[in-house]
XYZ file of N, CA and C in Angstrom:
819
model
N -7.301 -25.526 -10.277
C -7.238 -24.105 -10.654
C -5.831 -23.577 -10.413
N -5.304 -22.792 -11.335
C -3.957 -22.258 -11.166
C -3.964 -21.107 -10.175
N -2.733 -20.615 -9.846
C -2.606 -19.577 -8.835
C -3.278 -18.280 -9.269
N -3.162 -17.957 -10.565
C -3.805 -16.740 -11.056
C -5.308 -16.821 -10.887
N -5.879 -18.013 -11.183
C -7.312 -18.185 -11.030
C -7.758 -18.062 -9.590
N -6.933 -18.596 -8.646
C -7.269 -18.485 -7.243
C -7.250 -17.030 -6.787
N -6.272 -16.249 -7.290
C -6.208 -14.837 -6.925
C -7.417 -14.083 -7.420
N -7.844 -14.375 -8.659
C -9.006 -13.692 -9.219
C -10.271 -14.047 -8.463
N -10.270 -15.238 -7.774
C -11.471 -15.672 -7.079
C -11.771 -14.782 -5.881
N -10.751 -14.210 -5.243
C -10.955 -13.426 -4.039
C -10.826 -11.927 -4.268
N -10.139 -11.514 -5.298
C -9.907 -10.100 -5.520
C -10.894 -9.548 -6.543
N -11.328 -8.315 -6.334
C -12.291 -7.671 -7.222
C -11.535 -7.046 -8.388
N -11.862 -7.420 -9.638
C -11.148 -6.830 -10.782
C -11.449 -5.347 -10.909
N -10.486 -4.544 -11.356
C -10.685 -3.094 -11.457
C -11.640 -2.726 -12.577
N -12.268 -1.568 -12.456
C -13.162 -1.069 -13.486
C -12.410 -0.116 -14.409
N -12.979 0.107 -15.567
C -12.451 1.090 -16.509
C -13.125 2.420 -16.199
N -12.393 3.337 -15.631
C -12.990 4.599 -15.207
C -13.013 5.597 -16.349
N -13.920 6.553 -16.308
C -13.946 7.609 -17.328
C -12.650 8.404 -17.343
N -12.413 9.096 -18.464
C -11.147 9.794 -18.647
C -10.846 10.830 -17.583
N -11.863 11.569 -17.136
C -11.635 12.621 -16.138
C -11.145 12.015 -14.832
N -11.739 10.900 -14.424
C -11.350 10.285 -13.158
C -9.985 9.623 -13.273
N -9.691 9.065 -14.437
C -8.358 8.519 -14.640
C -7.305 9.614 -14.544
N -7.597 10.780 -15.135
C -6.676 11.909 -15.035
C -6.518 12.356 -13.585
N -7.610 12.316 -12.817
C -7.547 12.687 -11.405
C -6.613 11.762 -10.645
N -6.724 10.473 -10.913
C -5.864 9.501 -10.235
C -4.404 9.727 -10.615
N -4.146 10.042 -11.896
C -2.771 10.325 -12.329
C -2.220 11.543 -11.601
N -3.058 12.566 -11.432
C -2.608 13.787 -10.760
C -2.273 13.507 -9.296
N -3.160 12.813 -8.584
C -2.908 12.584 -7.156
C -1.726 11.634 -6.962
N -1.547 10.679 -7.885
C -0.390 9.796 -7.780
C 0.900 10.572 -8.006
N 0.880 11.467 -9.008
C 2.058 12.308 -9.229
C 2.350 13.190 -8.030
N 1.301 13.739 -7.412
C 1.498 14.563 -6.216
C 2.085 13.747 -5.075
N 1.616 12.499 -4.922
C 2.156 11.640 -3.863
C 3.626 11.333 -4.101
N 4.012 11.112 -5.352
C 5.419 10.849 -5.661
C 6.274 12.071 -5.349
N 5.791 13.255 -5.722
C 6.548 14.485 -5.447
C 6.714 14.688 -3.947
N 5.642 14.465 -3.188
C 5.729 14.617 -1.733
C 6.705 13.618 -1.124
N 6.700 12.408 -1.638
C 7.618 11.398 -1.119
C 9.059 11.754 -1.438
N 9.286 12.309 -2.636
C 10.641 12.749 -2.982
C 11.086 13.862 -2.038
N 10.192 14.820 -1.759
C 10.518 15.888 -0.823
C 10.831 15.327 0.557
N 10.061 14.332 0.952
C 10.282 13.715 2.263
C 11.598 12.934 2.294
N 11.900 12.224 1.199
C 13.081 11.363 1.173
C 14.377 12.151 1.136
N 14.410 13.177 0.305
C 15.663 13.873 0.067
C 15.819 15.152 0.890
N 14.845 15.461 1.734
C 14.944 16.578 2.677
C 15.435 17.870 2.023
N 14.684 18.406 1.068
C 15.100 19.665 0.443
C 14.963 20.818 1.424
N 15.477 21.969 1.028
C 15.435 23.127 1.908
C 14.022 23.658 2.089
N 13.184 23.482 1.071
C 11.803 23.974 1.173
C 10.980 22.953 1.941
N 10.476 23.317 3.111
C 9.721 22.400 3.963
C 8.215 22.648 3.916
N 7.771 23.561 3.079
C 6.341 23.849 2.934
C 5.692 24.177 4.277
N 6.359 25.011 5.049
C 5.778 25.449 6.315
C 5.596 24.352 7.327
N 6.433 23.333 7.295
C 6.321 22.242 8.247
C 5.346 21.172 7.832
N 4.783 21.283 6.617
C 3.776 20.338 6.168
C 4.310 18.922 6.065
N 5.608 18.780 5.879
C 6.179 17.459 5.696
C 6.715 16.846 6.988
N 6.248 17.342 8.130
C 6.524 16.630 9.365
C 5.862 15.255 9.283
N 6.365 14.299 10.046
C 6.008 12.893 9.838
C 4.498 12.649 9.823
N 3.797 13.068 10.894
C 2.368 12.775 10.980
C 1.599 13.462 9.862
N 1.921 14.717 9.594
C 1.264 15.437 8.503
C 1.502 14.727 7.171
N 2.743 14.313 6.961
C 3.091 13.689 5.692
C 2.296 12.413 5.458
N 2.195 11.560 6.466
C 1.514 10.280 6.275
C 0.012 10.459 6.102
N -0.583 11.394 6.836
C -2.009 11.657 6.621
C -2.238 12.259 5.237
N -1.342 13.119 4.795
C -1.469 13.691 3.459
C -1.320 12.614 2.390
N -0.392 11.701 2.591
C -0.211 10.603 1.649
C -1.457 9.723 1.601
N -2.025 9.447 2.757
C -3.262 8.660 2.795
C -4.406 9.396 2.109
N -4.473 10.713 2.290
C -5.527 11.501 1.656
C -5.431 11.451 0.135
N -4.229 11.341 -0.390
C -4.047 11.291 -1.839
C -4.248 9.892 -2.403
N -3.811 8.858 -1.688
C -3.740 7.526 -2.269
C -4.938 6.634 -1.961
N -5.624 6.855 -0.850
C -6.709 5.945 -0.481
C -8.032 6.212 -1.201
N -8.492 7.461 -1.333
C -9.801 7.666 -1.977
C -9.928 7.086 -3.378
N -8.905 7.136 -4.262
C -9.091 6.587 -5.612
C -9.418 5.099 -5.661
N -9.228 4.377 -4.549
C -9.615 2.961 -4.537
C -11.089 2.813 -4.879
N -11.925 3.728 -4.411
C -13.357 3.631 -4.662
C -13.706 3.973 -6.108
N -12.814 4.640 -6.825
C -13.045 4.909 -8.237
C -12.665 3.716 -9.103
N -11.616 3.015 -8.726
C -11.101 1.941 -9.561
C -11.682 0.574 -9.235
N -12.007 0.319 -7.982
C -12.465 -1.011 -7.582
C -13.929 -0.956 -7.177
N -14.802 -1.670 -7.885
C -16.220 -1.667 -7.521
C -16.464 -2.435 -6.232
N -17.650 -2.265 -5.667
C -17.974 -2.915 -4.398
C -18.148 -4.417 -4.559
N -18.585 -4.866 -5.735
C -18.806 -6.297 -5.983
C -18.185 -6.684 -7.313
N -17.974 -7.964 -7.489
C -17.394 -8.442 -8.744
C -18.303 -8.161 -9.926
N -19.618 -8.162 -9.698
C -20.550 -7.893 -10.785
C -20.958 -6.421 -10.850
N -20.201 -5.548 -10.169
C -20.498 -4.124 -10.210
C -20.197 -3.531 -11.570
N -20.682 -2.328 -11.838
C -20.464 -1.688 -13.149
C -18.982 -1.435 -13.400
N -18.548 -1.708 -14.651
C -17.148 -1.543 -15.021
C -16.897 -0.292 -15.871
N -17.949 0.260 -16.442
C -17.778 1.385 -17.363
C -18.184 2.727 -16.767
N -18.564 2.728 -15.499
C -18.959 3.980 -14.851
C -18.735 3.838 -13.347
N -18.737 4.963 -12.663
C -18.589 4.975 -11.209
C -19.939 5.349 -10.597
N -20.586 4.440 -9.871
C -21.900 4.752 -9.301
C -21.810 5.806 -8.206
N -22.967 6.345 -7.853
C -23.018 7.460 -6.906
C -22.455 7.089 -5.545
N -22.678 5.826 -5.110
C -22.225 5.467 -3.772
C -20.704 5.371 -3.717
N -20.053 4.983 -4.812
C -18.591 4.973 -4.819
C -18.035 6.393 -4.866
N -18.711 7.272 -5.601
C -18.313 8.685 -5.575
C -18.465 9.272 -4.170
N -19.539 8.875 -3.487
C -19.753 9.361 -2.126
C -18.665 8.856 -1.189
N -18.282 7.586 -1.335
C -17.215 7.039 -0.501
C -15.873 7.680 -0.823
N -15.655 7.997 -2.094
C -14.429 8.703 -2.495
C -14.340 10.049 -1.772
N -15.424 10.824 -1.822
C -15.440 12.136 -1.175
C -15.331 11.988 0.340
N -16.043 11.017 0.899
C -16.031 10.813 2.349
C -14.633 10.436 2.848
N -13.941 9.571 2.110
C -12.583 9.191 2.503
C -11.639 10.377 2.411
N -11.781 11.167 1.350
C -10.936 12.350 1.208
C -11.161 13.321 2.373
N -12.418 13.576 2.707
C -12.738 14.507 3.797
C -12.225 13.959 5.126
N -12.376 12.662 5.335
C -11.941 12.043 6.582
C -10.424 12.177 6.754
N -9.671 11.861 5.695
C -8.217 11.971 5.779
C -7.783 13.432 5.901
N -8.512 14.342 5.276
C -8.205 15.764 5.418
C -8.435 16.219 6.858
N -9.459 15.691 7.495
C -9.708 16.019 8.902
C -8.523 15.586 9.759
N -7.999 14.372 9.519
C -6.829 13.924 10.280
C -5.630 14.837 10.006
N -5.439 15.187 8.749
C -4.323 16.054 8.390
C -4.446 17.420 9.052
N -5.624 18.002 9.012
C -5.843 19.332 9.559
C -5.625 19.350 11.074
N -5.944 18.239 11.727
C -5.841 18.181 13.188
C -4.625 17.387 13.658
N -3.645 17.190 12.795
C -2.485 16.378 13.162
C -1.766 16.939 14.381
N -1.702 18.269 14.489
C -1.030 18.874 15.647
C -1.787 18.573 16.935
N -3.103 18.705 16.901
C -3.906 18.405 18.087
C -3.828 16.923 18.437
N -3.793 16.071 17.425
C -3.677 14.630 17.673
C -2.424 14.339 18.482
N -1.345 14.997 18.128
C -0.061 14.750 18.802
C -0.002 15.423 20.173
N -0.429 16.667 20.246
C -0.267 17.443 21.478
C -1.331 17.082 22.514
N -2.575 16.886 22.083
C -3.690 16.656 23.012
C -3.941 15.187 23.310
N -3.163 14.287 22.715
C -3.302 12.868 23.039
C -4.585 12.232 22.558
N -4.974 12.517 21.332
C -6.199 11.937 20.804
C -6.117 10.423 20.670
N -4.913 9.868 20.620
C -4.808 8.416 20.494
C -5.257 7.699 21.771
N -5.363 8.427 22.900
C -5.835 7.823 24.139
C -7.149 8.437 24.636
N -7.338 9.714 24.421
C -8.537 10.376 24.943
C -9.032 11.412 23.939
N -9.676 10.973 22.853
C -10.139 11.929 21.839
C -11.452 12.575 22.247
N -11.706 13.801 21.787
C -13.043 14.387 21.982
C -14.076 13.625 21.162
N -15.331 13.910 21.417
C -16.397 13.133 20.793
C -16.369 13.167 19.279
N -16.184 14.341 18.683
C -16.186 14.436 17.219
C -14.990 13.701 16.624
N -13.855 13.698 17.342
C -12.677 12.993 16.850
C -12.875 11.483 16.930
N -13.578 11.016 17.959
C -13.886 9.583 18.055
C -14.781 9.150 16.898
N -15.769 9.966 16.570
C -16.627 9.644 15.425
C -15.846 9.589 14.137
N -14.910 10.522 13.941
C -14.076 10.510 12.741
C -13.172 9.281 12.714
N -12.692 8.845 13.891
C -11.840 7.663 13.952
C -12.616 6.399 13.575
N -13.833 6.269 14.079
C -14.661 5.097 13.746
C -14.976 5.089 12.249
N -15.304 6.247 11.699
C -15.574 6.338 10.264
C -14.333 5.941 9.462
N -13.164 6.454 9.843
C -11.940 6.096 9.138
C -11.627 4.623 9.234
N -11.879 4.018 10.395
C -11.651 2.579 10.576
C -12.531 1.767 9.629
N -13.794 2.117 9.524
C -14.702 1.403 8.621
C -14.282 1.584 7.164
N -13.885 2.795 6.787
C -13.445 3.042 5.414
C -12.182 2.250 5.088
N -11.254 2.159 6.027
C -10.033 1.399 5.797
C -10.326 -0.085 5.630
N -11.264 -0.613 6.404
C -11.645 -2.019 6.245
C -12.249 -2.265 4.858
N -13.084 -1.342 4.403
C -13.691 -1.496 3.080
C -12.646 -1.372 1.975
N -11.698 -0.465 2.138
C -10.611 -0.349 1.155
C -9.806 -1.648 1.110
N -9.524 -2.229 2.262
C -8.813 -3.498 2.294
C -9.595 -4.617 1.631
N -10.914 -4.625 1.825
C -11.743 -5.652 1.190
C -11.713 -5.536 -0.328
N -11.818 -4.321 -0.822
C -11.839 -4.132 -2.274
C -10.474 -4.424 -2.889
N -9.413 -4.030 -2.210
C -8.082 -4.198 -2.780
C -7.529 -5.599 -2.576
N -7.815 -6.220 -1.444
C -7.210 -7.514 -1.126
C -8.165 -8.675 -1.035
N -9.464 -8.403 -1.048
C -10.430 -9.484 -0.977
C -11.002 -9.661 0.425
N -11.978 -10.551 0.530
C -12.661 -10.796 1.797
C -11.713 -11.297 2.891
N -10.731 -12.168 2.589
C -9.813 -12.602 3.660
C -9.099 -11.441 4.341
N -8.646 -10.443 3.560
C -7.978 -9.290 4.155
C -8.937 -8.529 5.063
N -10.178 -8.383 4.626
C -11.183 -7.691 5.430
C -11.398 -8.406 6.755
N -11.546 -9.725 6.715
C -11.809 -10.481 7.938
C -10.607 -10.477 8.872
N -9.417 -10.681 8.315
C -8.214 -10.736 9.155
C -7.964 -9.395 9.832
N -7.979 -8.308 9.040
C -7.716 -6.992 9.626
C -8.825 -6.580 10.586
N -10.069 -6.931 10.283
C -11.163 -6.595 11.187
C -11.030 -7.287 12.525
N -10.728 -8.578 12.498
C -10.583 -9.331 13.749
C -9.367 -8.856 14.535
N -8.238 -8.681 13.848
C -7.022 -8.252 14.539
C -7.180 -6.846 15.112
N -7.893 -5.977 14.406
C -8.072 -4.615 14.917
C -8.882 -4.587 16.203
N -9.683 -5.625 16.448
C -10.465 -5.697 17.676
C -9.773 -6.498 18.771
N -8.562 -6.950 18.508
C -7.792 -7.694 19.502
C -7.641 -6.944 20.826
N -7.408 -5.606 20.833
C -7.241 -4.918 22.121
C -8.444 -5.034 23.047
N -9.626 -5.366 22.531
C -10.809 -5.470 23.382
C -10.719 -6.652 24.330
N -9.994 -7.701 23.936
C -9.911 -8.918 24.750
C -8.471 -9.294 25.061
N -7.529 -8.382 24.857
C -6.115 -8.718 24.992
C -5.767 -9.218 26.382
N -6.401 -8.696 27.422
C -6.062 -9.076 28.792
C -6.574 -10.467 29.156
N -7.511 -11.007 28.382
C -8.099 -12.312 28.692
C -7.439 -13.449 27.912
N -6.465 -13.138 27.087
C -5.807 -14.148 26.263
C -4.649 -14.792 27.021
N -4.138 -15.946 26.533
C -2.990 -16.591 27.191
C -1.798 -15.653 27.309
N -0.932 -15.930 28.244
C 0.172 -15.023 28.568
C 1.054 -14.726 27.373
N 1.184 -15.691 26.469
C 2.065 -15.500 25.322
C 1.597 -14.376 24.412
N 0.298 -14.144 24.324
C -0.239 -13.147 23.393
C -1.137 -12.133 24.093
N -1.034 -12.026 25.397
C -1.906 -11.068 26.085
C -1.322 -9.659 25.982
N -2.081 -8.694 26.423
C -1.652 -7.304 26.347
C -2.606 -6.419 27.111
N -2.396 -5.112 26.969
C -3.247 -4.144 27.666
C -4.599 -4.057 26.961
N -5.659 -4.107 27.725
C -7.009 -4.077 27.173
C -7.510 -2.636 27.036
N -8.161 -2.370 25.897
C -8.802 -1.080 25.643
C -10.299 -1.308 25.469
N -11.084 -0.283 25.738
C -12.479 -0.340 25.312
C -12.545 -0.031 23.818
N -13.734 -0.124 23.251
C -13.859 0.039 21.800
C -13.382 1.413 21.352
N -13.782 2.452 22.075
C -13.389 3.817 21.700
C -11.878 3.981 21.773
N -11.259 3.450 22.818
C -9.818 3.566 22.960
C -9.063 2.809 21.891
N -9.576 1.612 21.541
C -8.895 0.800 20.523
C -8.938 1.481 19.159
N -10.108 1.969 18.759
C -10.235 2.599 17.448
C -9.438 3.894 17.390
N -9.457 4.670 18.460
C -8.678 5.905 18.488
C -7.187 5.615 18.381
N -6.740 4.578 19.079
C -5.328 4.207 19.009
C -4.953 3.785 17.593
N -5.817 3.025 16.925
C -5.540 2.587 15.552
C -5.357 3.781 14.617
N -6.218 4.758 14.712
C -6.239 5.851 13.743
C -5.255 6.951 14.094
N -5.130 7.286 15.367
C -4.383 8.484 15.756
C -2.969 8.216 16.269
N -2.646 6.977 16.611
C -1.296 6.705 17.094
C -0.369 6.426 15.910
N 0.922 6.294 16.209
C 1.907 6.000 15.163
C 2.285 4.524 15.194
N 1.420 3.674 15.746
C 1.713 2.246 15.862
C 0.724 1.366 15.125
N -0.243 1.945 14.441
C -1.244 1.117 13.746
C -1.420 1.607 12.315
N -2.396 2.475 12.081
C -2.609 3.008 10.733
C -1.370 3.732 10.220
N -0.722 4.491 11.087
C 0.504 5.198 10.722
C 1.737 4.451 11.221
N 1.647 3.142 11.297
C 2.722 2.343 11.836
C 3.823 2.015 10.837
N 4.587 0.964 11.115
C 5.748 0.628 10.267
C 5.401 0.406 8.800
N 4.229 -0.177 8.523
C 3.866 -0.427 7.122
C 3.690 0.876 6.358
N 2.984 1.829 6.938
C 2.796 3.123 6.282
C 4.123 3.855 6.145
N 4.964 3.773 7.174
C 6.261 4.451 7.095
C 7.134 3.831 6.006
N 7.109 2.498 5.915
C 7.894 1.848 4.866
C 7.360 2.218 3.488
N 6.046 2.287 3.358
C 5.438 2.647 2.078
C 5.787 4.070 1.678
N 5.648 4.995 2.626
C 5.855 6.399 2.299
C 7.306 6.800 2.178
N 8.191 6.166 2.962
C 9.576 6.607 3.006
C 10.529 5.713 2.221
N 10.110 4.486 1.889
C 10.998 3.573 1.171
C 10.453 3.136 -0.186
N 9.175 2.755 -0.222
C 8.629 2.151 -1.439
C 8.696 3.107 -2.624
N 8.331 4.365 -2.419
C 8.355 5.315 -3.525
C 9.775 5.496 -4.055
N 10.736 5.580 -3.153
C 12.119 5.725 -3.598
C 12.588 4.549 -4.423
N 12.240 3.337 -3.980
C 12.625 2.146 -4.740
C 11.929 2.105 -6.090
N 10.658 2.489 -6.118
C 9.926 2.465 -7.384
C 10.507 3.470 -8.373
N 10.835 4.671 -7.886
C 11.437 5.673 -8.766
C 12.789 5.186 -9.285
N 13.589 4.624 -8.388
C 14.890 4.091 -8.793
C 14.728 2.973 -9.818
N 13.808 2.046 -9.561
C 13.615 0.927 -10.470
C 13.101 1.352 -11.830
N 12.137 2.309 -11.839
C 11.603 2.783 -13.115
C 12.682 3.503 -13.921
N 13.481 4.330 -13.242
C 14.563 5.020 -13.948
C 15.580 4.026 -14.492
N 15.899 3.005 -13.721
C 16.859 1.995 -14.154
C 16.347 1.237 -15.367
N 15.074 0.871 -15.326
C 14.504 0.081 -16.419
C 14.395 0.887 -17.707
N 13.921 2.133 -17.627
C 13.687 2.924 -18.830
C 14.961 3.558 -19.384
N 15.999 3.629 -18.571
C 17.272 4.161 -19.064
C 18.165 3.090 -19.673
N 17.720 1.829 -19.625
C 18.523 0.744 -20.175
C 19.448 0.089 -19.169
N 19.445 0.563 -17.928
C 20.313 -0.032 -16.921
C 19.930 -1.465 -16.605
N 18.637 -1.750 -16.604
C 18.202 -3.120 -16.332
C 18.726 -4.102 -17.362
N 18.633 -3.751 -18.635
C 19.138 -4.616 -19.701
C 20.646 -4.799 -19.583
N 21.368 -3.746 -19.176
C 22.817 -3.849 -19.006
C 23.173 -4.901 -17.955
N 22.491 -4.867 -16.808
C 22.803 -5.825 -15.750
C 22.390 -7.240 -16.148
N 21.305 -7.370 -16.906
C 20.923 -8.690 -17.397
C 21.981 -9.246 -18.338
N 22.442 -8.415 -19.258
C 23.470 -8.860 -20.198
C 24.766 -9.217 -19.476
N 25.114 -8.437 -18.472
C 26.325 -8.722 -17.710
C 26.199 -10.055 -16.978
N 25.043 -10.283 -16.339
C 24.837 -11.542 -15.630
C 24.842 -12.725 -16.593
N 24.244 -12.541 -17.769
C 24.218 -13.635 -18.742
C 25.619 -13.935 -19.256
N 26.409 -12.892 -19.480
C 27.776 -13.106 -19.943
C 28.602 -13.874 -18.916
N 28.332 -13.662 -17.641
C 29.087 -14.335 -16.591
C 28.612 -15.758 -16.342
N 27.278 -15.975 -16.346
C 26.746 -17.256 -15.862
C 25.729 -17.892 -16.789
N 25.466 -17.284 -17.930
C 24.380 -17.782 -18.766
C 24.587 -19.151 -19.352
N 25.828 -19.610 -19.473
C 26.084 -20.878 -20.154
C 26.567 -21.969 -19.216
N 26.540 -21.720 -17.921
C 26.963 -22.746 -16.975
C 25.749 -23.542 -16.520
N 25.989 -24.639 -15.801
C 24.895 -25.478 -15.310
C 24.042 -24.662 -14.331
N 22.730 -24.718 -14.500
C 21.833 -23.885 -13.686
C 21.891 -22.431 -14.084
N 22.271 -22.166 -15.328
C 22.488 -20.804 -15.789
C 21.309 -19.872 -15.616
N 20.087 -20.249 -16.029
C 18.953 -19.330 -15.880
C 18.730 -18.883 -14.441
N 18.834 -19.823 -13.493
C 18.625 -19.450 -12.090
C 19.734 -18.523 -11.611
N 20.974 -18.881 -11.927
C 22.102 -18.042 -11.518
C 22.054 -16.688 -12.231
N 21.606 -16.698 -13.481
C 21.474 -15.467 -14.262
C 20.527 -14.488 -13.574
N 19.322 -14.980 -13.213
C 18.327 -14.115 -12.577
C 18.791 -13.652 -11.201
N 19.360 -14.582 -10.414
C 19.801 -14.210 -9.073
C 20.904 -13.160 -9.128
N 21.834 -13.323 -10.057
C 22.924 -12.344 -10.167
C 22.405 -10.991 -10.610
N 21.486 -10.973 -11.588
C 20.921 -9.701 -12.050
C 20.183 -8.986 -10.927
N 19.430 -9.735 -10.124
C 18.679 -9.129 -9.026
C 19.637 -8.502 -8.013
N 20.712 -9.198 -7.671
C 21.649 -8.666 -6.695
C 22.435 -7.478 -7.258
N 22.672 -7.471 -8.549
C 23.405 -6.349 -9.130
C 22.629 -5.050 -9.056
N 21.311 -5.142 -9.130
C 20.500 -3.916 -9.070
C 19.873 -3.731 -7.693
N 20.422 -4.387 -6.690
C 20.046 -4.169 -5.285
C 18.587 -4.474 -5.012
N 18.041 -5.501 -5.677
C 16.678 -5.963 -5.424
C 15.671 -4.834 -5.552
N 15.755 -4.089 -6.632
C 14.769 -3.040 -6.876
C 13.425 -3.676 -7.215
N 12.294 -3.026 -6.859
C 10.988 -3.616 -7.103
C 10.713 -3.933 -8.556
N 11.341 -3.220 -9.485
C 11.070 -3.495 -10.894
C 12.022 -4.523 -11.471
N 12.935 -5.045 -10.648
C 13.855 -6.064 -11.154
C 13.083 -7.235 -11.736
N 12.038 -7.662 -11.007
C 11.320 -8.844 -11.424
C 10.571 -8.641 -12.739
N 10.295 -7.392 -13.094
C 9.605 -7.149 -14.360
C 10.488 -7.467 -15.549
N 11.815 -7.368 -15.383
C 12.648 -7.712 -16.531
C 13.402 -9.028 -16.365
N 13.277 -9.688 -15.196
C 13.814 -11.062 -15.110
C 12.699 -12.098 -15.231
N 11.443 -11.682 -15.046
C 10.352 -12.650 -15.115
C 10.225 -13.324 -16.475
N 10.466 -12.640 -17.625
C 10.414 -13.378 -18.894
C 11.424 -14.525 -18.952
N 12.591 -14.331 -18.353
C 13.583 -15.403 -18.323
C 13.071 -16.573 -17.496
N 12.479 -16.268 -16.346
C 11.962 -17.327 -15.479
C 10.825 -18.076 -16.158
N 9.926 -17.343 -16.843
C 8.814 -18.009 -17.526
C 9.335 -18.939 -18.616
N 10.297 -18.464 -19.394
C 10.860 -19.302 -20.449
C 11.530 -20.532 -19.854
N 12.213 -20.350 -18.724
C 12.903 -21.457 -18.085
C 11.927 -22.522 -17.596
N 10.822 -22.047 -16.950
C 9.841 -22.999 -16.411
C 9.149 -23.759 -17.530
N 8.792 -23.065 -18.622
C 8.088 -23.739 -19.712
C 8.979 -24.748 -20.424
N 10.293 -24.563 -20.350
C 11.214 -25.504 -20.993
C 11.939 -26.372 -19.964
N 11.382 -26.479 -18.747
C 12.010 -27.188 -17.641
C 12.495 -28.577 -18.017
N 11.685 -29.448 -18.637
C 12.143 -30.818 -18.891
C 13.433 -30.880 -19.708
N 13.651 -29.898 -20.563
C 14.853 -29.923 -21.416
C 15.943 -28.997 -20.931
N 15.740 -28.399 -19.737
C 16.687 -27.410 -19.268
C 17.771 -28.044 -18.435
N 19.011 -27.659 -18.687
C 20.117 -28.164 -17.879
C 20.105 -27.522 -16.512
N 19.243 -26.472 -16.323
C 19.207 -25.783 -15.027
C 18.262 -26.461 -14.059
N 17.415 -27.376 -14.543
C 16.423 -27.989 -13.675
C 17.033 -28.669 -12.448
N 18.139 -29.411 -12.556
C 18.690 -30.063 -11.374
C 19.198 -29.098 -10.315
N 19.338 -27.812 -10.644
C 19.871 -26.878 -9.672
C 18.817 -26.395 -8.687
N 17.547 -26.732 -8.925
C 16.480 -26.292 -8.027
C 16.497 -27.147 -6.750
């Protein structure tokens, strides 16, 4: 089985959602991009402090996570032409849960909910943890669900592990609260990189590609190295470095790579690998 087939074996294919829900996803994605631009470029309008770090990341999660339940069914054989009631319920539940975190972001920071949350906040944290695991399962497959689930429970036994990987032990309530309310897990480096870097790179790459800048750098790289030994490889590498490894670079160098691989036996670039 090829690599594409292996990926399809574990990942749930997306459904075709009705027009209204597709429009909803477009709106929330556009809102997330606008918020990220405001966060990245630090404009004078701060929306009353709404774009402080914790508020921003919870708001971004509130916009981007719920639509997963609209696009990805619970099972591979789930309905593709409609969204069942339970996915709509999970969509609403995820939105409400993330809104709760956003609304209480100040209390989370000031009152130390990541270590000692009140009872209702602990319940919201457990609910959010379960929803995040399900989102990971639908988006990345069962392996992602199992890996993240097991790793998220690591703090329960951290003190009993070998010295190389041991750590401070938490009870279940403390571990889940730390995951959801601290800035080291759910709102950790991955979320910060996504919210503060990924959107900027995507906007830059899309603008470069649609304005013709991508084709310009490809032509420049081909003019410099296209006819030398190992030209296709050097061509792609030079083009990627010229545009500073933007995420969309691979979308316009991948046709060159595919053509090169399919013609490998007759390619003078093959020995350069």
